[in-house]
Short mmCIF file of C-alpha atoms in Angstrom, two decimals:
data_model
loop_
_atom_site.label_atom_id
_atom_site.label_comp_id
_atom_site.label_asym_id
_atom_site.label_seq_id
_atom_site.Cartn_x
_atom_site.Cartn_y
_atom_site.Cartn_z
CA MET A 12 59.80 -89.51 30.89
CA ARG A 13 57.51 -92.84 30.51
CA LEU A 14 56.05 -94.81 28.60
CA THR A 15 51.83 -94.33 28.01
CA ALA A 16 51.22 -96.93 25.04
CA LEU A 17 53.14 -99.92 23.34
CA ASP A 18 52.39 -101.11 20.08
CA GLU A 19 52.58 -105.23 19.46
CA ALA A 20 56.57 -104.63 18.01
CA ALA A 21 57.63 -102.87 21.07
CA GLU A 22 55.39 -105.78 23.60
CA GLY A 23 57.69 -108.35 21.65
CA PHE A 24 60.95 -105.97 23.44
CA GLY A 25 59.50 -106.91 26.85
CA LEU A 26 58.75 -103.42 27.24
CA ARG A 27 55.76 -102.31 29.40
CA VAL A 28 53.66 -99.27 30.62
CA GLY A 29 55.02 -96.85 33.00
CA GLN A 30 58.24 -97.97 32.41
CA GLY A 31 60.94 -95.26 32.04
CA LEU A 32 62.03 -94.02 28.84
CA ALA A 33 65.58 -94.21 29.50
CA GLU A 34 65.38 -97.93 30.47
CA ALA A 35 62.91 -98.91 27.42
CA ARG A 36 66.02 -97.13 25.12
CA ALA A 37 68.39 -99.43 27.16
CA ILE A 38 66.73 -102.37 26.24
CA CYS A 39 65.67 -101.52 22.62
CA ALA A 40 68.09 -98.94 21.08
CA GLY A 41 65.78 -98.26 17.79
CA LEU A 42 62.98 -97.26 19.61
CA ASP A 43 60.63 -95.14 18.33
CA VAL A 44 58.89 -92.69 20.13
CA LEU A 45 56.40 -89.83 19.65
CA GLU A 46 55.20 -87.75 22.89
CA ALA A 47 51.93 -88.19 24.12
CA ASP A 48 48.81 -86.42 23.41
CA PRO A 49 46.21 -87.25 25.64
CA ALA A 50 43.91 -84.40 24.25
CA ALA A 51 44.54 -85.92 20.67
CA ASP A 52 43.72 -89.59 22.00
CA ARG A 53 40.46 -88.15 23.57
CA SER A 54 39.41 -86.63 20.46
CA PHE A 55 40.23 -89.72 18.43
CA LEU A 56 38.27 -91.79 20.95
CA ASP A 57 34.96 -89.64 20.58
CA ALA A 58 35.40 -89.97 17.17
CA ILE A 59 35.13 -93.81 17.09
CA ALA A 60 32.23 -93.56 19.80
CA ASP A 61 30.60 -91.39 17.09
CA TRP A 62 31.23 -93.81 14.43
CA CYS A 63 29.52 -96.57 16.54
CA ASP A 64 26.82 -94.88 16.79
CA ARG A 65 25.65 -97.01 13.50
CA TYR A 66 25.12 -99.84 16.16
CA THR A 67 23.53 -98.62 19.40
CA PRO A 68 22.48 -94.61 20.09
CA LEU A 69 23.75 -95.96 23.92
CA VAL A 70 27.19 -95.38 23.82
CA ALA A 71 29.24 -94.28 26.69
CA LEU A 72 33.20 -94.03 27.36
CA ASP A 73 35.37 -96.59 29.45
CA GLY A 74 38.33 -94.93 30.33
CA GLU A 75 41.08 -93.53 27.92
CA ASP A 76 40.79 -96.50 25.77
CA GLY A 77 37.39 -98.44 25.76
CA LEU A 78 34.11 -97.55 25.10
CA LEU A 79 30.70 -99.82 26.16
CA LEU A 80 27.80 -100.13 24.24
CA ASP A 81 24.18 -100.99 25.24
CA ILE A 82 23.29 -103.19 21.83
CA SER A 83 19.63 -104.86 23.99
CA GLY A 84 17.39 -104.52 21.06
CA CYS A 85 19.51 -103.56 18.37
CA ALA A 86 21.47 -106.88 17.99
CA HIS A 87 18.68 -108.34 15.70
CA LEU A 88 19.23 -105.71 13.20
CA PHE A 89 23.16 -107.11 12.39
CA GLY A 90 21.47 -110.87 12.19
CA GLY A 91 22.07 -111.37 15.86
CA GLU A 92 25.09 -110.88 17.92
CA ALA A 93 27.88 -112.96 16.78
CA LYS A 94 26.84 -110.97 13.14
CA LEU A 95 27.17 -107.47 15.19
CA VAL A 96 30.57 -108.57 16.76
CA GLU A 97 32.17 -109.96 13.01
CA ASP A 98 31.02 -106.80 11.42
CA LEU A 99 32.37 -104.69 13.84
CA ASP A 100 35.42 -106.00 14.26
CA GLN A 101 35.74 -106.26 10.56
CA ARG A 102 34.91 -102.79 10.29
CA LEU A 103 37.46 -101.53 13.13
CA THR A 104 40.67 -103.52 12.04
CA ALA A 105 39.90 -102.01 8.59
CA PHE A 106 40.44 -98.73 10.13
CA GLY A 107 43.64 -99.88 11.32
CA LEU A 108 42.58 -100.55 14.90
CA ALA A 109 43.27 -103.69 17.36
CA VAL A 110 40.28 -103.92 19.12
CA HIS A 111 39.29 -106.85 21.64
CA ILE A 112 35.10 -107.14 21.41
CA SER A 113 33.49 -108.92 24.15
CA VAL A 114 29.10 -108.98 24.51
CA ALA A 115 27.97 -109.85 27.99
CA SER A 116 24.88 -109.28 30.46
CA THR A 117 26.18 -107.14 32.15
CA PRO A 118 28.79 -104.13 31.80
CA GLY A 119 31.39 -105.55 34.04
CA LEU A 120 31.18 -108.71 32.42
CA ALA A 121 31.73 -107.65 29.03
CA ARG A 122 34.59 -105.21 30.32
CA ALA A 123 36.28 -108.17 32.34
CA CYS A 124 36.61 -110.30 29.37
CA SER A 125 37.60 -107.80 27.18
CA ARG A 126 40.51 -106.47 28.87
CA PHE A 127 41.88 -109.43 30.27
CA GLY A 128 41.02 -112.57 27.58
CA GLY A 129 38.03 -113.50 28.04
CA PRO A 130 35.62 -115.27 25.65
CA THR A 131 33.82 -112.74 22.87
CA LEU A 132 30.34 -114.31 23.77
CA VAL A 133 29.24 -115.31 26.95
CA SER A 134 25.92 -116.11 28.11
CA PRO A 135 24.72 -115.47 31.67
CA PRO A 136 24.60 -119.48 32.82
CA ASP A 137 28.47 -118.75 32.32
CA ALA A 138 29.28 -115.52 33.60
CA ILE A 139 31.01 -117.54 36.82
CA ARG A 140 32.01 -120.16 35.10
CA VAL A 141 34.18 -117.09 32.59
CA LEU A 142 34.81 -114.66 35.24
CA SER A 143 36.57 -117.08 37.65
CA PRO A 144 39.84 -117.79 36.34
CA LEU A 145 40.04 -113.95 35.86
CA PRO A 146 42.57 -111.77 37.76
CA VAL A 147 40.74 -109.30 40.57
CA ALA A 148 41.94 -106.69 38.46
CA ALA A 149 39.09 -107.27 35.94
CA LEU A 150 36.59 -106.12 38.46
CA ARG A 151 37.96 -102.77 38.31
CA LEU A 152 39.06 -102.13 41.94
CA ASP A 153 41.88 -99.47 42.64
CA ALA A 154 45.66 -100.63 42.99
CA GLY A 155 45.53 -100.08 46.82
CA THR A 156 42.53 -102.66 47.06
CA LEU A 157 44.29 -105.13 44.54
CA ALA A 158 47.45 -104.98 46.87
CA ASN A 159 45.85 -106.01 49.95
CA LEU A 160 43.51 -108.76 48.14
CA ALA A 161 47.10 -110.73 47.21
CA ARG A 162 48.64 -110.31 50.42
CA VAL A 163 45.91 -112.38 51.66
CA GLY A 164 46.17 -114.59 48.66
CA LEU A 165 42.84 -113.57 46.35
CA LYS A 166 44.65 -113.52 43.12
CA THR A 167 41.60 -114.30 40.75
CA VAL A 168 37.70 -113.23 40.74
CA GLY A 169 37.13 -117.24 41.75
CA ASP A 170 39.51 -116.65 44.91
CA LEU A 171 37.30 -113.60 45.62
CA ILE A 172 34.20 -115.79 45.05
CA ALA A 173 35.15 -118.39 46.88
CA ALA A 174 35.84 -116.23 50.02
CA PRO A 175 33.18 -115.58 52.58
CA ARG A 176 31.39 -112.27 52.25
CA PRO A 177 31.06 -110.76 55.78
CA PRO A 178 35.22 -110.41 56.57
CA ILE A 179 35.72 -109.10 52.82
CA THR A 180 33.62 -106.24 53.35
CA ARG A 181 34.84 -105.88 56.71
CA ARG A 182 38.55 -105.72 55.63
CA PHE A 183 38.46 -104.17 52.17
CA GLY A 184 35.30 -102.34 52.16
CA PRO A 185 32.32 -102.77 50.14
CA VAL A 186 33.72 -102.00 46.60
CA PRO A 187 35.04 -105.33 46.00
CA ILE A 188 31.78 -107.42 46.62
CA LEU A 189 29.55 -104.31 44.94
CA ARG A 190 31.76 -104.87 41.88
CA LEU A 191 31.53 -108.55 41.66
CA ASP A 192 27.98 -108.38 42.09
CA GLN A 193 27.63 -105.95 39.29
CA ALA A 194 29.68 -108.09 36.96
CA LEU A 195 27.32 -111.33 38.10
CA GLY A 196 24.40 -109.17 37.22
CA HIS A 197 23.07 -109.22 40.95
CA GLU A 198 23.49 -105.56 41.16
CA GLY A 199 22.52 -102.88 38.43
CA GLU A 200 25.08 -100.76 36.22
CA PRO A 201 23.35 -98.75 33.92
CA ILE A 202 25.73 -96.77 31.19
CA SER A 203 25.49 -93.34 30.92
CA PRO A 204 25.61 -92.75 27.25
CA ARG A 205 27.42 -89.50 25.87
CA ARG A 206 24.77 -87.87 23.91
CA MET A 207 21.65 -87.51 24.52
CA LEU A 208 18.62 -90.23 23.89
CA PRO A 209 16.38 -89.61 20.40
CA LEU A 210 12.85 -89.32 21.46
CA LEU A 211 12.58 -90.99 17.80
CA SER A 212 14.68 -91.89 14.76
CA ALA A 213 14.90 -93.27 11.81
CA GLU A 214 17.72 -94.38 8.99
CA ARG A 215 18.61 -95.44 5.48
CA ARG A 216 21.51 -97.89 4.88
CA LEU A 217 22.79 -97.47 1.72
CA ALA A 218 23.94 -100.29 -0.62
CA GLU A 219 26.34 -97.58 -2.75
CA PRO A 220 27.63 -94.77 -1.23
CA ILE A 221 26.83 -91.11 -2.17
CA VAL A 222 27.98 -87.74 -2.37
CA SER A 223 25.75 -85.56 -3.80
CA GLU A 224 24.05 -83.07 -1.57
CA ASP A 225 20.71 -83.38 -3.37
CA HIS A 226 21.07 -86.87 -3.04
CA VAL A 227 21.76 -86.55 1.39
CA LEU A 228 18.62 -83.85 1.27
CA ASP A 229 16.48 -86.15 -0.32
CA LEU A 230 17.27 -89.02 1.65
CA ALA A 231 16.63 -86.46 4.85
CA GLY A 232 13.27 -85.41 3.50
CA ARG A 233 12.63 -89.34 3.21
CA LEU A 234 13.43 -89.90 6.69
CA ALA A 235 11.21 -87.16 7.90
CA GLY A 236 8.32 -88.82 5.86
CA GLY A 237 8.69 -91.97 8.05
CA LEU A 238 9.05 -90.06 11.23
CA LYS A 239 5.61 -87.83 10.76
CA THR A 240 3.56 -91.11 11.60
CA ALA A 241 4.96 -91.74 15.14
CA LEU A 242 4.71 -87.88 15.75
CA GLU A 243 1.14 -87.99 14.96
CA ALA A 244 0.93 -91.12 17.21
CA ARG A 245 2.74 -88.98 20.31
CA GLY A 246 0.46 -86.00 19.01
CA GLU A 247 3.48 -84.06 19.18
CA GLY A 248 5.96 -82.20 16.45
CA GLY A 249 9.45 -82.15 16.40
CA ARG A 250 11.71 -78.80 17.60
CA LEU A 251 15.08 -80.22 17.55
CA PHE A 252 16.34 -82.57 14.54
CA GLU A 253 19.76 -83.92 14.29
CA LEU A 254 20.52 -85.75 11.30
CA LEU A 255 23.63 -88.01 11.33
CA VAL A 256 25.61 -88.58 8.00
CA PHE A 257 28.10 -91.93 8.39
CA ARG A 258 31.06 -91.40 5.26
CA VAL A 259 32.63 -94.90 4.39
CA ASP A 260 35.75 -94.16 5.91
CA GLY A 261 34.57 -93.84 9.55
CA ARG A 262 33.77 -90.08 9.62
CA VAL A 263 30.64 -88.77 10.96
CA PHE A 264 29.11 -85.52 10.50
CA ARG A 265 26.06 -84.40 12.55
CA ILE A 266 23.87 -81.35 11.69
CA GLU A 267 21.48 -80.23 14.07
CA VAL A 268 17.89 -77.72 12.91
CA GLY A 269 15.59 -76.17 15.65
CA ALA A 270 12.33 -75.02 14.39
CA SER A 271 10.54 -72.10 16.14
CA ALA A 272 7.50 -74.12 16.60
CA PRO A 273 6.43 -78.16 16.50
CA LEU A 274 7.26 -79.54 13.63
CA ARG A 275 6.02 -82.57 11.31
CA ASP A 276 5.76 -81.75 7.38
CA PRO A 277 8.62 -83.30 5.69
CA ALA A 278 8.99 -80.45 2.94
CA ARG A 279 10.35 -77.90 5.26
CA ILE A 280 12.46 -80.22 7.52
CA ARG A 281 14.05 -80.61 4.57
CA ALA A 282 14.30 -77.02 4.04
CA LEU A 283 15.71 -76.71 7.12
CA PHE A 284 18.34 -78.77 6.44
CA ARG A 285 19.13 -77.41 2.88
CA GLU A 286 19.53 -74.26 4.75
CA ARG A 287 22.07 -75.30 7.42
CA LEU A 288 23.76 -77.16 4.64
CA GLY A 289 24.36 -74.07 2.33
CA VAL A 290 26.17 -73.13 5.68
CA LEU A 291 27.91 -75.86 6.02
CA ALA A 292 29.51 -76.81 2.74
CA ASP A 293 32.70 -76.29 2.74
CA GLU A 294 33.07 -78.33 6.42
CA LEU A 295 30.97 -81.53 4.99
CA ASP A 296 33.61 -83.42 2.94
CA ALA A 297 31.64 -86.39 1.19
CA GLY A 298 35.37 -88.38 0.63
CA PHE A 299 34.13 -91.16 -1.02
CA GLY A 300 30.43 -91.12 -0.29
CA TYR A 301 28.44 -91.88 2.80
CA GLU A 302 26.88 -95.03 3.49
CA LEU A 303 24.31 -94.54 5.87
CA LEU A 304 22.24 -91.62 7.06
CA ARG A 305 20.05 -91.29 10.32
CA LEU A 306 17.39 -88.45 11.43
CA ASN A 307 16.93 -88.05 15.10
CA VAL A 308 14.17 -85.99 16.99
CA LEU A 309 16.06 -84.97 19.97
CA LEU A 310 13.36 -82.65 21.33
CA SER A 311 9.68 -82.19 20.86
CA GLU A 312 6.58 -80.73 21.60
CA ALA A 313 2.59 -80.75 22.08
CA PHE A 314 1.58 -80.32 18.17
CA ASP A 315 -1.47 -77.71 17.61
CA ILE A 316 -3.46 -78.64 15.28
CA ARG A 317 -5.92 -76.42 13.63
CA GLN A 318 -7.97 -76.78 10.68
CA ALA A 319 -7.82 -74.84 7.61
CA ALA A 320 -10.36 -71.86 7.51
CA LEU A 321 -12.20 -71.53 4.06
CA ALA A 322 -11.78 -67.83 3.72
CA GLU A 323 -8.28 -66.39 3.81
CA ASP A 324 -6.60 -66.01 7.86
CA GLU A 325 -4.35 -62.76 7.02
CA GLY A 326 -3.01 -63.36 11.28
CA ALA A 327 -2.75 -67.09 10.42
CA GLU A 328 -0.96 -66.38 7.32
CA ALA A 329 1.45 -63.95 8.93
CA SER A 330 2.03 -66.19 11.69
CA GLU A 331 2.95 -68.84 9.68
CA LEU A 332 5.79 -66.48 7.33
CA LEU A 333 7.02 -65.43 10.46
CA THR A 334 7.63 -69.08 11.52
CA ARG A 335 9.14 -70.03 7.95
CA PHE A 336 11.50 -67.17 8.06
CA LEU A 337 13.04 -67.72 12.30
CA ASP A 338 13.39 -70.87 10.82
CA GLN A 339 15.32 -70.89 8.05
CA VAL A 340 17.55 -67.46 9.63
CA THR A 341 18.24 -69.99 12.91
CA ALA A 342 19.41 -72.86 10.26
CA ARG A 343 21.42 -70.68 8.46
CA LEU A 344 23.01 -68.47 10.41
CA GLY A 345 22.40 -69.96 13.91
CA GLU A 346 19.75 -69.53 17.82
CA ARG A 347 22.21 -66.79 18.53
CA ALA A 348 21.53 -64.39 15.44
CA LEU A 349 17.79 -63.82 16.54
CA ARG A 350 17.92 -62.90 20.12
CA LEU A 351 15.26 -61.23 22.57
CA PRO A 352 15.91 -59.69 25.68
CA VAL A 353 14.29 -61.40 28.08
CA PRO A 354 13.53 -60.25 32.27
CA LEU A 355 14.49 -62.25 35.02
CA ALA A 356 13.65 -62.37 38.59
CA SER A 357 15.75 -60.22 40.07
CA HIS A 358 15.93 -56.91 41.42
CA TRP A 359 19.76 -55.92 40.46
CA PRO A 360 20.04 -54.61 37.34
CA ASP A 361 22.99 -56.12 36.17
CA ARG A 362 20.73 -59.48 36.18
CA ALA A 363 17.44 -58.17 35.53
CA ALA A 364 17.44 -59.51 32.05
CA THR A 365 19.68 -61.45 29.54
CA HIS A 366 19.16 -62.50 25.84
CA ALA A 367 17.48 -65.91 24.75
CA PRO A 368 17.06 -67.12 21.51
CA LEU A 369 13.94 -65.58 19.78
CA THR A 370 11.45 -68.53 19.67
CA ASP A 371 12.56 -69.06 23.44
CA GLY A 372 12.01 -65.53 24.81
CA LEU A 373 9.15 -65.26 22.76
CA LYS A 374 7.77 -68.14 24.58
CA ALA A 375 9.62 -67.33 28.09
CA LEU A 376 8.12 -63.19 27.44
CA GLY A 377 4.55 -64.77 26.94
CA ARG A 378 4.86 -67.02 30.46
CA ALA A 379 6.30 -63.78 32.09
CA LEU A 380 3.04 -61.88 31.07
CA VAL A 381 0.76 -64.70 31.44
CA GLY A 382 2.14 -65.10 35.28
CA THR A 383 2.11 -61.66 36.22
CA ARG A 384 -0.87 -60.10 34.30
CA ASP A 385 -3.22 -59.56 38.22
CA ILE A 386 0.15 -58.55 40.46
CA ALA A 387 0.72 -54.98 39.97
CA SER A 388 4.64 -54.30 39.55
CA PRO A 389 6.80 -52.72 42.28
CA ARG A 390 7.29 -49.42 42.60
CA ARG A 391 10.44 -47.76 41.52
CA SER A 392 12.18 -45.15 39.58
CA PRO A 393 12.45 -45.13 35.49
CA ARG A 394 15.70 -46.83 34.41
CA PRO A 395 17.56 -46.21 31.53
CA ILE A 396 17.05 -47.34 28.02
CA ARG A 397 20.60 -48.29 28.14
CA LEU A 398 22.81 -49.80 30.32
CA LEU A 399 27.04 -50.83 30.02
CA ASP A 400 27.69 -54.17 29.79
CA ARG A 401 29.84 -53.65 32.52
CA PRO A 402 29.22 -50.49 35.27
CA GLU A 403 32.92 -48.20 34.28
CA GLU A 404 34.18 -46.43 37.25
CA VAL A 405 34.15 -42.74 37.75
CA GLU A 406 35.77 -40.09 39.94
CA VAL A 407 33.26 -37.94 41.44
CA MET A 408 33.20 -34.53 43.02
CA SER A 409 30.14 -34.23 45.53
CA SER A 410 29.35 -30.99 48.30
CA VAL A 411 28.16 -33.40 50.83
CA PRO A 412 30.26 -36.90 51.27
CA ASP A 413 26.69 -38.91 51.36
CA GLY A 414 25.19 -36.54 48.83
CA PRO A 415 24.61 -36.34 44.88
CA PRO A 416 27.60 -35.58 42.91
CA ALA A 417 28.40 -32.34 41.77
CA SER A 418 30.94 -33.13 38.86
CA PHE A 419 31.94 -36.64 37.88
CA ARG A 420 34.94 -37.62 35.11
CA TRP A 421 34.26 -40.13 32.50
CA ARG A 422 36.52 -41.06 30.49
CA ARG A 423 38.83 -38.20 30.55
CA VAL A 424 35.81 -35.88 30.27
CA GLN A 425 34.81 -33.63 33.10
CA ARG A 426 30.84 -32.85 33.27
CA ARG A 427 29.28 -30.25 35.45
CA ILE A 428 26.08 -31.45 37.10
CA ALA A 429 22.96 -29.03 36.54
CA ARG A 430 20.51 -31.45 38.26
CA ALA A 431 20.65 -34.90 40.20
CA GLU A 432 17.18 -37.03 41.76
CA GLY A 433 18.12 -39.91 44.47
CA PRO A 434 19.66 -41.76 45.90
CA GLU A 435 17.63 -45.19 45.10
CA ARG A 436 18.69 -47.72 47.79
CA LEU A 437 19.44 -50.79 46.09
CA ALA A 438 20.10 -54.21 48.40
CA PRO A 439 22.88 -56.85 47.07
CA GLU A 440 21.23 -60.03 46.87
CA TRP A 441 22.77 -62.34 49.59
CA TRP A 442 21.78 -65.59 48.40
CA THR A 443 24.00 -64.62 45.38
CA ASP A 444 26.53 -61.55 46.34
CA GLY A 445 26.83 -62.83 50.44
CA GLU A 446 25.92 -60.89 53.85
CA ASP A 447 28.72 -58.41 53.41
CA ALA A 448 28.34 -57.42 49.77
CA PRO A 449 27.87 -53.77 49.80
CA PRO A 450 24.32 -52.08 48.91
CA ARG A 451 24.10 -49.60 46.54
CA ASP A 452 22.83 -45.88 46.09
CA TYR A 453 21.28 -44.73 42.36
CA PHE A 454 21.50 -41.56 41.18
CA ARG A 455 19.69 -39.86 38.25
CA ILE A 456 21.87 -36.62 36.82
CA GLU A 457 21.59 -34.77 34.38
CA ASP A 458 25.01 -32.16 32.92
CA THR A 459 25.15 -29.01 31.67
CA ALA A 460 25.04 -29.95 28.30
CA GLY A 461 21.68 -31.82 28.60
CA GLN A 462 23.41 -35.34 28.85
CA ARG A 463 21.60 -37.75 31.56
CA PHE A 464 23.60 -40.38 33.24
CA TRP A 465 22.62 -43.66 35.88
CA LEU A 466 25.25 -43.25 38.55
CA TYR A 467 25.77 -45.35 41.67
CA ARG A 468 27.89 -45.17 44.90
CA GLU A 469 29.02 -48.52 46.13
CA GLY A 470 29.23 -48.95 49.68
CA LEU A 471 27.70 -46.62 52.41
CA PHE A 472 29.89 -44.11 55.08
CA GLU A 473 27.54 -45.21 57.91
CA ARG A 474 28.86 -48.47 57.72
CA ARG A 475 32.66 -46.79 58.12
CA THR A 476 33.06 -47.21 54.33
CA VAL A 477 36.51 -45.53 53.75
CA ASN A 478 36.12 -44.33 50.50
CA PRO A 479 32.99 -45.51 48.31
CA THR A 480 33.28 -46.01 44.78
CA TRP A 481 31.41 -44.39 42.35
CA PHE A 482 30.12 -46.06 38.85
CA LEU A 483 28.36 -45.57 35.48
CA GLN A 484 25.99 -48.18 34.79
CA GLY A 485 23.57 -46.58 32.09
CA PHE A 486 22.80 -43.53 30.15
CA PHE A 487 18.60 -42.09 29.77
CA SER A 488 17.24 -40.83 26.53
#
């Protein structure tokens, strides 16, 4: 057992990360030890990253104990980079966290300064001067490369900058020079955000926290009104909306609602969040109140503008009522509450269809119908109205080994067959199942009681299959 993290008091005793627990107790007999919980640590870091969305939507994880925030174009909203850092530091410190923050022109330089004692604010002209005295470990190199660099006297970044590049690359590979160029801004280093960036966003910072659900809905409607102009300028409507509610103590709630058709109307967006909050009422604890609300448009589509007719259009009214119904049910019960079977491009019965959310399923079905309007459907035997989730193995007796079954036993019930049609042979999809996957011979059979079944035999006698297996897959009317 080894130490994975230390507080300031433990570091004062000379303890270090990676040290054996027995050795640590010998140095400090009163050491208080808790078992490490990486999952809880990651969950806590994710919660802090969610909270940091108040500064920028571009938040990425940096290892197990760091965050990268791209504040390009955001700092002026807080009065500049210095004010932003001051606000961030004060809030995180108030949560009981010890933080080290640095702002630089590149992610590599900011990370090096925050983790290895660099200044808080670094301007681009000072990059080399600030980076030179830092250890080579600040460039995010692996332990083996660091040891090899130390053997030849390259211990600081300044040593690496002064050394000729070709010998370094030949001896240690391209990574050390690449990391150096990324930190200095000579090479690009994008940040991969944790979450999908919103297409449009509007937020409201509150002078006094609010706790009422009605106040939250009222602000959500006002934010939706602010997004309406931007959506109209794009000629689009929102399909997926996300409401972020920031609590005073740092907790962040994310509430998503979807629309079956592109939507701009603030009243309808507010109604969708009202339905959703009605389900999440027990999970949303206002605590000491909410201090910030943000409404994001995560998905949008082209908005079809229709002029209102002078006479009543029953078809349009029915379509509008259906859309409202779908949106309300989805917001309250989730998108899986209403699903529609959608055909897939596969002749294998197990993969020929799936269940999609109703709104997406209607669109997929419409595209499939349009695409196959002038194409003749493949000729095949009738399919059963009901398929089992998984084919169930049955015991079959046949008069001829490769002929139709004479009787079969399913779920401890023996059934004698009066009529049988088949076989209909389906070859496996070799690109999915492999070239050695066995084909199936399907039979439509009817027992003496008049019940009709869909059975198939997996494997072929002519291919020297020792014992082909029979399965029941569906039922006819």
